[in-house]
PDB file of C-alpha atoms in Angstrom:
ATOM      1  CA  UNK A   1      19.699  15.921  23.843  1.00  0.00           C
ATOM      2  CA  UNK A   2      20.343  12.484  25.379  1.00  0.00           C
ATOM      3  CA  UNK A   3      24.069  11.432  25.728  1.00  0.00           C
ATOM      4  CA  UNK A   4      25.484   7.806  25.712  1.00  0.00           C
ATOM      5  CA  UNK A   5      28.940   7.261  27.044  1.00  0.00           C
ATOM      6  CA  UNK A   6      30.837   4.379  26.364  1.00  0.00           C
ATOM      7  CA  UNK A   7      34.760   3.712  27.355  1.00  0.00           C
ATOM      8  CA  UNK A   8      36.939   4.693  24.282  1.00  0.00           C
ATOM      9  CA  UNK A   9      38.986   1.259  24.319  1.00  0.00           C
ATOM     10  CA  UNK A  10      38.487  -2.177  25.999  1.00  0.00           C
ATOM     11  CA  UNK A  11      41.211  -4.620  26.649  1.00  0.00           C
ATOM     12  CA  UNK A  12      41.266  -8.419  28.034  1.00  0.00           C
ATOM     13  CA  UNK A  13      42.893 -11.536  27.061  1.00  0.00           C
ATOM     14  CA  UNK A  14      41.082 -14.282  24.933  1.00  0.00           C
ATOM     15  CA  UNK A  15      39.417 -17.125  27.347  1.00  0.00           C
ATOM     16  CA  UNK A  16      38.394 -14.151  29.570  1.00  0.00           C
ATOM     17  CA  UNK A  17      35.369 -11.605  30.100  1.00  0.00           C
ATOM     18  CA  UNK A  18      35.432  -8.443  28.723  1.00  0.00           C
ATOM     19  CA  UNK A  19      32.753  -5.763  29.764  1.00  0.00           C
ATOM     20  CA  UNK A  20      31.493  -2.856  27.820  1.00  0.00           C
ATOM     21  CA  UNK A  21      29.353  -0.199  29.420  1.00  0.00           C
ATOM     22  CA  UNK A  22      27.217   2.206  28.197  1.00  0.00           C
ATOM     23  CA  UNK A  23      26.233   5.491  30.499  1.00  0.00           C
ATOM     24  CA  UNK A  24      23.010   7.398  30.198  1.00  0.00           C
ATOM     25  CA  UNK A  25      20.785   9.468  32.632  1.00  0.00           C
ATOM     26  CA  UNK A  26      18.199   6.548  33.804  1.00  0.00           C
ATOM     27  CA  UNK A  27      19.007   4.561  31.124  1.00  0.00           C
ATOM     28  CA  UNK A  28      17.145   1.907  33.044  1.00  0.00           C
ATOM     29  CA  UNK A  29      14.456   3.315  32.003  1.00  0.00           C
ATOM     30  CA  UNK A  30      14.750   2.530  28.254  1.00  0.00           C
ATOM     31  CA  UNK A  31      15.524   0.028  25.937  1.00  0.00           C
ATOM     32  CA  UNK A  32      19.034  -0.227  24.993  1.00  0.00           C
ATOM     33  CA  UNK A  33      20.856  -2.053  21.627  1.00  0.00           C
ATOM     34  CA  UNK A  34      24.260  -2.844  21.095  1.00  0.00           C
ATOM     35  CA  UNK A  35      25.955  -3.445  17.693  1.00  0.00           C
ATOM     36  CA  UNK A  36      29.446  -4.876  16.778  1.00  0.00           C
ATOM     37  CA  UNK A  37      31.046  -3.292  13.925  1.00  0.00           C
ATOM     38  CA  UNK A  38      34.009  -4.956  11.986  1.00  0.00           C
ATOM     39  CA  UNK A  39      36.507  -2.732  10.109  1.00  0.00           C
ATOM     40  CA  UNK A  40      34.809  -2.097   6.387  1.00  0.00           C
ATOM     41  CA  UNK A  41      31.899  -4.114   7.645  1.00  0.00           C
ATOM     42  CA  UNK A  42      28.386  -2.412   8.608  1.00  0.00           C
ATOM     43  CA  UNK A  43      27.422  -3.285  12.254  1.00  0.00           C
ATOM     44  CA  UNK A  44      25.910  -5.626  13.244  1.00  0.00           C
ATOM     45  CA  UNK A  45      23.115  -5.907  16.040  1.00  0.00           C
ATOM     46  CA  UNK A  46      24.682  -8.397  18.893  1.00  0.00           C
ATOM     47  CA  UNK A  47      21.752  -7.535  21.556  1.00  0.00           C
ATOM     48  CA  UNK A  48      18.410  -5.781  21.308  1.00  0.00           C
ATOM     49  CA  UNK A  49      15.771  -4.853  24.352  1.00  0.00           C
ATOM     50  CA  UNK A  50      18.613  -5.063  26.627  1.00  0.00           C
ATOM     51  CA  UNK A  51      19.601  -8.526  27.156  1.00  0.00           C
ATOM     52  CA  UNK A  52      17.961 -10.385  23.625  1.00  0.00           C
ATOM     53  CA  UNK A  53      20.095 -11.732  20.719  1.00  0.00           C
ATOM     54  CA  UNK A  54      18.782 -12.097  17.667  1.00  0.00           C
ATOM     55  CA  UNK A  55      19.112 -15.396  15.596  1.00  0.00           C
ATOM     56  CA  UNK A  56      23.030 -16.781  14.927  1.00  0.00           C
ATOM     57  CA  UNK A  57      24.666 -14.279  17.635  1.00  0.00           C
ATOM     58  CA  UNK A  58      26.253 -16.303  20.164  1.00  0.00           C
ATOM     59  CA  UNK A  59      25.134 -17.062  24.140  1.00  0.00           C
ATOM     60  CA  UNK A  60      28.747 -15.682  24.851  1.00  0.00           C
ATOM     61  CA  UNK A  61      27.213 -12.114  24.529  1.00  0.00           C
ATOM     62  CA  UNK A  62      24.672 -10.689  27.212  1.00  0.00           C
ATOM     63  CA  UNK A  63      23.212  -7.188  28.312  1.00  0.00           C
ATOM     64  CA  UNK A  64      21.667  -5.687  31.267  1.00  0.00           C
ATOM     65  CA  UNK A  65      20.845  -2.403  32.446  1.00  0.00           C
ATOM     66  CA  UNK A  66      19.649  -0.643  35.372  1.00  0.00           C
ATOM     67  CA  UNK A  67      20.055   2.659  36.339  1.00  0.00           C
ATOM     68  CA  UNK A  68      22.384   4.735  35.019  1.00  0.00           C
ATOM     69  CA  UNK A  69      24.480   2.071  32.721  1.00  0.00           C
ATOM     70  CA  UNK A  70      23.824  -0.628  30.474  1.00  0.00           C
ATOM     71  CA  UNK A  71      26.557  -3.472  30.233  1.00  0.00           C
ATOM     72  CA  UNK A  72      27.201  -5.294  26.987  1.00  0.00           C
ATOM     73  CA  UNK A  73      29.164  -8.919  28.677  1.00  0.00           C
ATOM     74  CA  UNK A  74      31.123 -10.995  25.897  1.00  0.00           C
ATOM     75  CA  UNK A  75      32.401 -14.311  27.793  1.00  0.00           C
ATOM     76  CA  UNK A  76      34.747 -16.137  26.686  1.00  0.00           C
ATOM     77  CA  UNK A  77      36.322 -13.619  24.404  1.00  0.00           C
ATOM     78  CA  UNK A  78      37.968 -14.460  21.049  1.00  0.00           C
ATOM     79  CA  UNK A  79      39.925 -12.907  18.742  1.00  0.00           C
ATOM     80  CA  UNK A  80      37.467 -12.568  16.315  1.00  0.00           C
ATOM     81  CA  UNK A  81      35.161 -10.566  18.712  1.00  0.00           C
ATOM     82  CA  UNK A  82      37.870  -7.347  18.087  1.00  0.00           C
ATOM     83  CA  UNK A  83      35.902  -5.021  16.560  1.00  0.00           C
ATOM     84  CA  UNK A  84      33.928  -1.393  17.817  1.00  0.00           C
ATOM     85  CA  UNK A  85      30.900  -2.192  19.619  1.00  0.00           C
ATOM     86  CA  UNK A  86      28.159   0.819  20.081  1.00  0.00           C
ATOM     87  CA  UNK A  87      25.167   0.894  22.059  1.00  0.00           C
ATOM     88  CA  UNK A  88      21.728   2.962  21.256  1.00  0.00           C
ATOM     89  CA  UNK A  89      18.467   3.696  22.558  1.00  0.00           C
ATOM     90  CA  UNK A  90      15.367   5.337  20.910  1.00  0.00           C
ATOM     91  CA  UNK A  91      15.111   8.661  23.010  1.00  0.00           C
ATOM     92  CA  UNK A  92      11.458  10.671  22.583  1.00  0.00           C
ATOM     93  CA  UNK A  93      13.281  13.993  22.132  1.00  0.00           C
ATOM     94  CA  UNK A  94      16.434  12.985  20.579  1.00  0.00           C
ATOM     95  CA  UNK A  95      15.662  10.349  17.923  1.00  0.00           C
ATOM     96  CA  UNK A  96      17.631   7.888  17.811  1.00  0.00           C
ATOM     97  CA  UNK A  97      20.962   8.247  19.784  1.00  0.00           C
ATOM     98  CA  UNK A  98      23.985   6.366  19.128  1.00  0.00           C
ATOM     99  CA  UNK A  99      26.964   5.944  21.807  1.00  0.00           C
ATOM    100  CA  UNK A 100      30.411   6.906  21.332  1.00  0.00           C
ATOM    101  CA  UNK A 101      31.722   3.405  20.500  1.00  0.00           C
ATOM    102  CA  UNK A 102      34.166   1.023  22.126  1.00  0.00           C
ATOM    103  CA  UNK A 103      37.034  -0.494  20.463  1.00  0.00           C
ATOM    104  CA  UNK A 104      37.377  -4.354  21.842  1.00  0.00           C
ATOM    105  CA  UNK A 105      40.954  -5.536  21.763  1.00  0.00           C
ATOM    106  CA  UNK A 106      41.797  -9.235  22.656  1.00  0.00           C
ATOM    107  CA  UNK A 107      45.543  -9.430  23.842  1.00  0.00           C
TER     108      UNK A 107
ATOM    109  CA  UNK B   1      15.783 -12.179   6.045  1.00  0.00           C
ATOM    110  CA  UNK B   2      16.072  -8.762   4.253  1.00  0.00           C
ATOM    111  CA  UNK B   3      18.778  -7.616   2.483  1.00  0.00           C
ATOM    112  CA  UNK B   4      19.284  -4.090   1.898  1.00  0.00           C
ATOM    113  CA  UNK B   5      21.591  -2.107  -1.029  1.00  0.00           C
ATOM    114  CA  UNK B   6      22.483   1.448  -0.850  1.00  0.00           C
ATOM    115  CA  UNK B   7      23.256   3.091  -4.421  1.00  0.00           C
ATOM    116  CA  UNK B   8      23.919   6.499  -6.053  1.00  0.00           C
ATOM    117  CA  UNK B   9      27.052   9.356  -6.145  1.00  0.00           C
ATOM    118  CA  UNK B  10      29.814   9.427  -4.437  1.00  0.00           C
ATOM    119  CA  UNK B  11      31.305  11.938  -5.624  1.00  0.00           C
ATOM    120  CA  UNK B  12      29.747  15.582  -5.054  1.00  0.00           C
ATOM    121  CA  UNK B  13      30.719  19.229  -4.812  1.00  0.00           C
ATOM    122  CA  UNK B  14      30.217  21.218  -2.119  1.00  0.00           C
ATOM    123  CA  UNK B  15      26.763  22.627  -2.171  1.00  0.00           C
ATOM    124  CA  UNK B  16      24.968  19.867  -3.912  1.00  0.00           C
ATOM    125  CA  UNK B  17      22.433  17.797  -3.311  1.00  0.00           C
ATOM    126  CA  UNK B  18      23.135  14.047  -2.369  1.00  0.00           C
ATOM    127  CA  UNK B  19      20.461  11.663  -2.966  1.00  0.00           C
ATOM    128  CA  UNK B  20      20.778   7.929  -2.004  1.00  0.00           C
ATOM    129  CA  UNK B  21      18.599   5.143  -2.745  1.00  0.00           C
ATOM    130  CA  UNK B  22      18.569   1.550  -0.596  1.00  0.00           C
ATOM    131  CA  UNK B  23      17.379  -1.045  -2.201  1.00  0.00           C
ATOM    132  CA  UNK B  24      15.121  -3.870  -0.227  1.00  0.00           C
ATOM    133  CA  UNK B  25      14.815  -7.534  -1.126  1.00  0.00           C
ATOM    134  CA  UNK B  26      13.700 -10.123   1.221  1.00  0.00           C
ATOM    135  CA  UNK B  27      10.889  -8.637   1.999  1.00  0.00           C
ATOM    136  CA  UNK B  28       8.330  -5.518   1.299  1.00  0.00           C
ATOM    137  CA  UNK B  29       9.265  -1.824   2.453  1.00  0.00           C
ATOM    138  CA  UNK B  30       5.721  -1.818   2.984  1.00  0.00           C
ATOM    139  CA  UNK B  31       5.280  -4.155   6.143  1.00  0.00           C
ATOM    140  CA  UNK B  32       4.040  -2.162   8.798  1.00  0.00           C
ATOM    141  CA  UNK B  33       6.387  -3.588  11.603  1.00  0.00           C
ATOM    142  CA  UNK B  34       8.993  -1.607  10.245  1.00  0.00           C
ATOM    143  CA  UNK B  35      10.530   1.456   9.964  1.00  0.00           C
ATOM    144  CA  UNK B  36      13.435   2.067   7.338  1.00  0.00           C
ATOM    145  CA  UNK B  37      16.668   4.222   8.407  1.00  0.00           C
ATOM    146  CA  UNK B  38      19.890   5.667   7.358  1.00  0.00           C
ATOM    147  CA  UNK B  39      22.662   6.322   9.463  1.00  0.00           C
ATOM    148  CA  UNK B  40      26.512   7.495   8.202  1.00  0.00           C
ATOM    149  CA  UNK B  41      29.824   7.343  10.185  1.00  0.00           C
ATOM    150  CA  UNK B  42      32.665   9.610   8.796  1.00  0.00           C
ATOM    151  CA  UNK B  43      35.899   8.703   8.051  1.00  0.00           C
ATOM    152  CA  UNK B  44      37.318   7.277  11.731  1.00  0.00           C
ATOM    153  CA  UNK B  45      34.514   8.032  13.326  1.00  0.00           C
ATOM    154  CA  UNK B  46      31.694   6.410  15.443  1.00  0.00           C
ATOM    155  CA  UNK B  47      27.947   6.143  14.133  1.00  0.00           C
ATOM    156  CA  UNK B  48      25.668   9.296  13.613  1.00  0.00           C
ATOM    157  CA  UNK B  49      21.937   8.499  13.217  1.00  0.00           C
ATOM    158  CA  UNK B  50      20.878  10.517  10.165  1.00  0.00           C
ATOM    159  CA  UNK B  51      16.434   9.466  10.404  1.00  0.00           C
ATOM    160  CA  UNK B  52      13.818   7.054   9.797  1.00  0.00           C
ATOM    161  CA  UNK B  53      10.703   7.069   7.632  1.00  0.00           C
ATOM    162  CA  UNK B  54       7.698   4.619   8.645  1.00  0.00           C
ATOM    163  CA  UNK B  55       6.217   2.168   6.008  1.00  0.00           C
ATOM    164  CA  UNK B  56       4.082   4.403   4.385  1.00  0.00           C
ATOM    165  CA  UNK B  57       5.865   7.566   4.755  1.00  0.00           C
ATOM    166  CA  UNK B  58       3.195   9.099   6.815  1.00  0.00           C
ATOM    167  CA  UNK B  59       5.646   9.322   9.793  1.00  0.00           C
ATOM    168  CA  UNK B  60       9.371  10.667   9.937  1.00  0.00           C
ATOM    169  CA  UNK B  61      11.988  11.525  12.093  1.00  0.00           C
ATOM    170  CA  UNK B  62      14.857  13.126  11.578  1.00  0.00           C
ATOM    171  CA  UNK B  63      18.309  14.110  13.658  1.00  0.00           C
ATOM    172  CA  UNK B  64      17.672  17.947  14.711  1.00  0.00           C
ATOM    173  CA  UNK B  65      21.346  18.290  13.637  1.00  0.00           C
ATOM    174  CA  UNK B  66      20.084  17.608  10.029  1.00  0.00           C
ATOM    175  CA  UNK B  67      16.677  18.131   9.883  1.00  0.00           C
ATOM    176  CA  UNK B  68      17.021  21.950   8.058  1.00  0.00           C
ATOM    177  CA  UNK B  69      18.262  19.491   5.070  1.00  0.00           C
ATOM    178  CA  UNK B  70      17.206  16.134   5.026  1.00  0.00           C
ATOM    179  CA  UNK B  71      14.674  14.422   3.331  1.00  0.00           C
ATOM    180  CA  UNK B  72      13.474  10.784   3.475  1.00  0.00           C
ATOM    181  CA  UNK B  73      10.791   8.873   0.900  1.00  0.00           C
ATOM    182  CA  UNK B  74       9.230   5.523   0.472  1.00  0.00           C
ATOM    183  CA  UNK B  75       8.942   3.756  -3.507  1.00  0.00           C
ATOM    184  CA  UNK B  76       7.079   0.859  -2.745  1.00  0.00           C
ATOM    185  CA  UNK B  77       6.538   0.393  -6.432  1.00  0.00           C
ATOM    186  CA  UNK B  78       9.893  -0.361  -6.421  1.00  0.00           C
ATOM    187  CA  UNK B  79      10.654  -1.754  -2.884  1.00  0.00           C
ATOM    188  CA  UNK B  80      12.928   1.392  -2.185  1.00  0.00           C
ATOM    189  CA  UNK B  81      13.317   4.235   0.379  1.00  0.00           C
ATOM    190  CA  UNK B  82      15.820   7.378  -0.345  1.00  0.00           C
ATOM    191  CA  UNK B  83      17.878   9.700   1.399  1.00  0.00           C
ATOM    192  CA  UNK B  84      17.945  13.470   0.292  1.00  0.00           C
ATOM    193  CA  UNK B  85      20.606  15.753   2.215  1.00  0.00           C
ATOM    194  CA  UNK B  86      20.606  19.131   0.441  1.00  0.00           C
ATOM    195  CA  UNK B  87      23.753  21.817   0.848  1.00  0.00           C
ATOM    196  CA  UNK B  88      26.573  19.110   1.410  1.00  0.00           C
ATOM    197  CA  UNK B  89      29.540  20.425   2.914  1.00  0.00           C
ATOM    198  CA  UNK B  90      33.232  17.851   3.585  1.00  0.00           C
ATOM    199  CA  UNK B  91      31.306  17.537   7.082  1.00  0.00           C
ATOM    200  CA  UNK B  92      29.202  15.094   5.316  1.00  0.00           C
ATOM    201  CA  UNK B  93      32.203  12.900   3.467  1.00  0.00           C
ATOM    202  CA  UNK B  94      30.923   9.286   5.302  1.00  0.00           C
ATOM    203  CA  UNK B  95      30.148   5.855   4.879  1.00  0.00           C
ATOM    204  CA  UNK B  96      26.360   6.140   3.945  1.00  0.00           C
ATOM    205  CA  UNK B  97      24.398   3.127   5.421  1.00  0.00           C
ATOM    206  CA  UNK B  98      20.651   2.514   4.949  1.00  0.00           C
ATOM    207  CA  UNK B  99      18.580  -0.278   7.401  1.00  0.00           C
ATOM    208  CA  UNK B 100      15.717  -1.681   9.185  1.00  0.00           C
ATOM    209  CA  UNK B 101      14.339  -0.507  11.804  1.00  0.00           C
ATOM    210  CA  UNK B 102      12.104  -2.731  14.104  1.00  0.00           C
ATOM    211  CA  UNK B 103       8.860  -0.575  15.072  1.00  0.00           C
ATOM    212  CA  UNK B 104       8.997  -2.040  18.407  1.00  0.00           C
ATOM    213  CA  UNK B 105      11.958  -1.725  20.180  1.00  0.00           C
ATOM    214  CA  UNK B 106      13.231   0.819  17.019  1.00  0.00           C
ATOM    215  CA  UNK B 107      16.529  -0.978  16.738  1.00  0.00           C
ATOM    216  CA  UNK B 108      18.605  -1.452  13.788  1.00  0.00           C
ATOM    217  CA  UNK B 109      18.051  -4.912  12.708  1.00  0.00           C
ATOM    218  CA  UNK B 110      19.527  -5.272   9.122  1.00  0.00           C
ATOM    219  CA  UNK B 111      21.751  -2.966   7.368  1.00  0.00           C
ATOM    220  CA  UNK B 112      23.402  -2.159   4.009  1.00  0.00           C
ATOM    221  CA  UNK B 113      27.117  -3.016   3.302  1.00  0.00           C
ATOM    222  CA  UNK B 114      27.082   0.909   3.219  1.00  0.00           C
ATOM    223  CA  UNK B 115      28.489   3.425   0.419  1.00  0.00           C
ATOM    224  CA  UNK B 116      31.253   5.945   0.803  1.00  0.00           C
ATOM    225  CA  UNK B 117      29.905   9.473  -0.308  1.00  0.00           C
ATOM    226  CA  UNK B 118      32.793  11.976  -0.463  1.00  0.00           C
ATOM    227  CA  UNK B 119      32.109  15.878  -0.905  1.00  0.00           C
ATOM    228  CA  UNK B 120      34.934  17.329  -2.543  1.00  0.00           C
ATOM    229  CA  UNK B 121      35.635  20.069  -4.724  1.00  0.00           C
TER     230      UNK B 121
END
């Protein structure tokens, strides 16, 4: 089955650039989706196809991905961007496959 | 947009059969550019995909970790989709959270506030 692994924890201080990444064999290849997920909240999709927000999400978050890692960028980090942020793809043998998750902290 | 409501037990006993119903307003469950999905995330833990049922319930796919007991359906009498997971165990004690899924692209695009289904006996 297709594994996605993502850093346990994050740190970096507000006003800066934090950068979450997301490792999969030629994961370049595919489509990847991040989500931010609040405590008690259900996530919430941040970037689709990549590098696309969807309507109301900020400019301060941005994807890529190429070759064997996607990146999720926030800029400009703010407090209330702490929160677990998880990246998945749509894999032909595995379904849908979520990463492990990485918990944002803003110092 | 859509809005989406997850509903039913959440409470069971080992063994039994959980059954979950979301809810869709917002829009029809029967629009073709969409698939509809559940995915749960125990206690602490990250975000398991559990499957997805197209539109018309012609097409499913479900996690090979649960596939031997899940079950997935389409109401669009009612503007509905379920969740059937036979056999619970405390392995399945989670958040229970139903969505959209985008056809193209198959990302999660809306979801439920979720439901907390505990299996205890």
């Amino acid at each position: 089955s297709y594994v996605l692994t993502q850093p346990p924890s994050v740190s970096v201080a507000p006003g800066q650039t934090a950068t979450i990444t997301c490792g999969g064999d030629k994961i370049g290849t595919i489509s990847v989706h991040w989500y931010q997920q609040k405590p008690g909240q259900a996530p919430v999709l941040v970037v689709y196809g990549d590098s696309d927000r969807p309507s109301g999400i900020p400019e301060r978050f941005s994807g890529s991905n190429y070759g064997n890692t996607a990146t999720l960028t926030i800029s400009r980090v703010e407090a209330g961007d702490e929160a677990d942020y998880y990246c998945q793809v749509w894999d032909t043998f595995s379904g849908q496959v979520f990463g492990g998750g990485t918990k944002l902290t803003a110092l | 947009q859509l809005q989406l409501q997850e509903s039913g037990p959440g409470l069971l006993k080992p063994s039994e059969t959980l059954s979950l119903t979301c809810t869709v307003s917002g829009g029809s469950v029967s629009r073709s550019t969409y698939y509809w999905g559940w995915v749960r995330q125990p206690p602490g833990k990250g975000l398991e995909w559990i499957g997805i049922i197209y539109y018309n319930g012609g097409s499913t796919n479900y996690n090979t970790s649960l596939k031997s007991r899940v079950s997935m359906s389409v109401d669009t009498s009612n503007n509905q989709f379920s969740l059937t997971l036979s056999s619970v165990s405390a392995a399945d004690t989670a958040v229970y959270f139903c969505a959209s899924v985008a056809a193209t692209g198959r990302y999660f695009d809306f979801w439920g506030q979720g439901t907390l289904v505990t299996v205890s006996s």
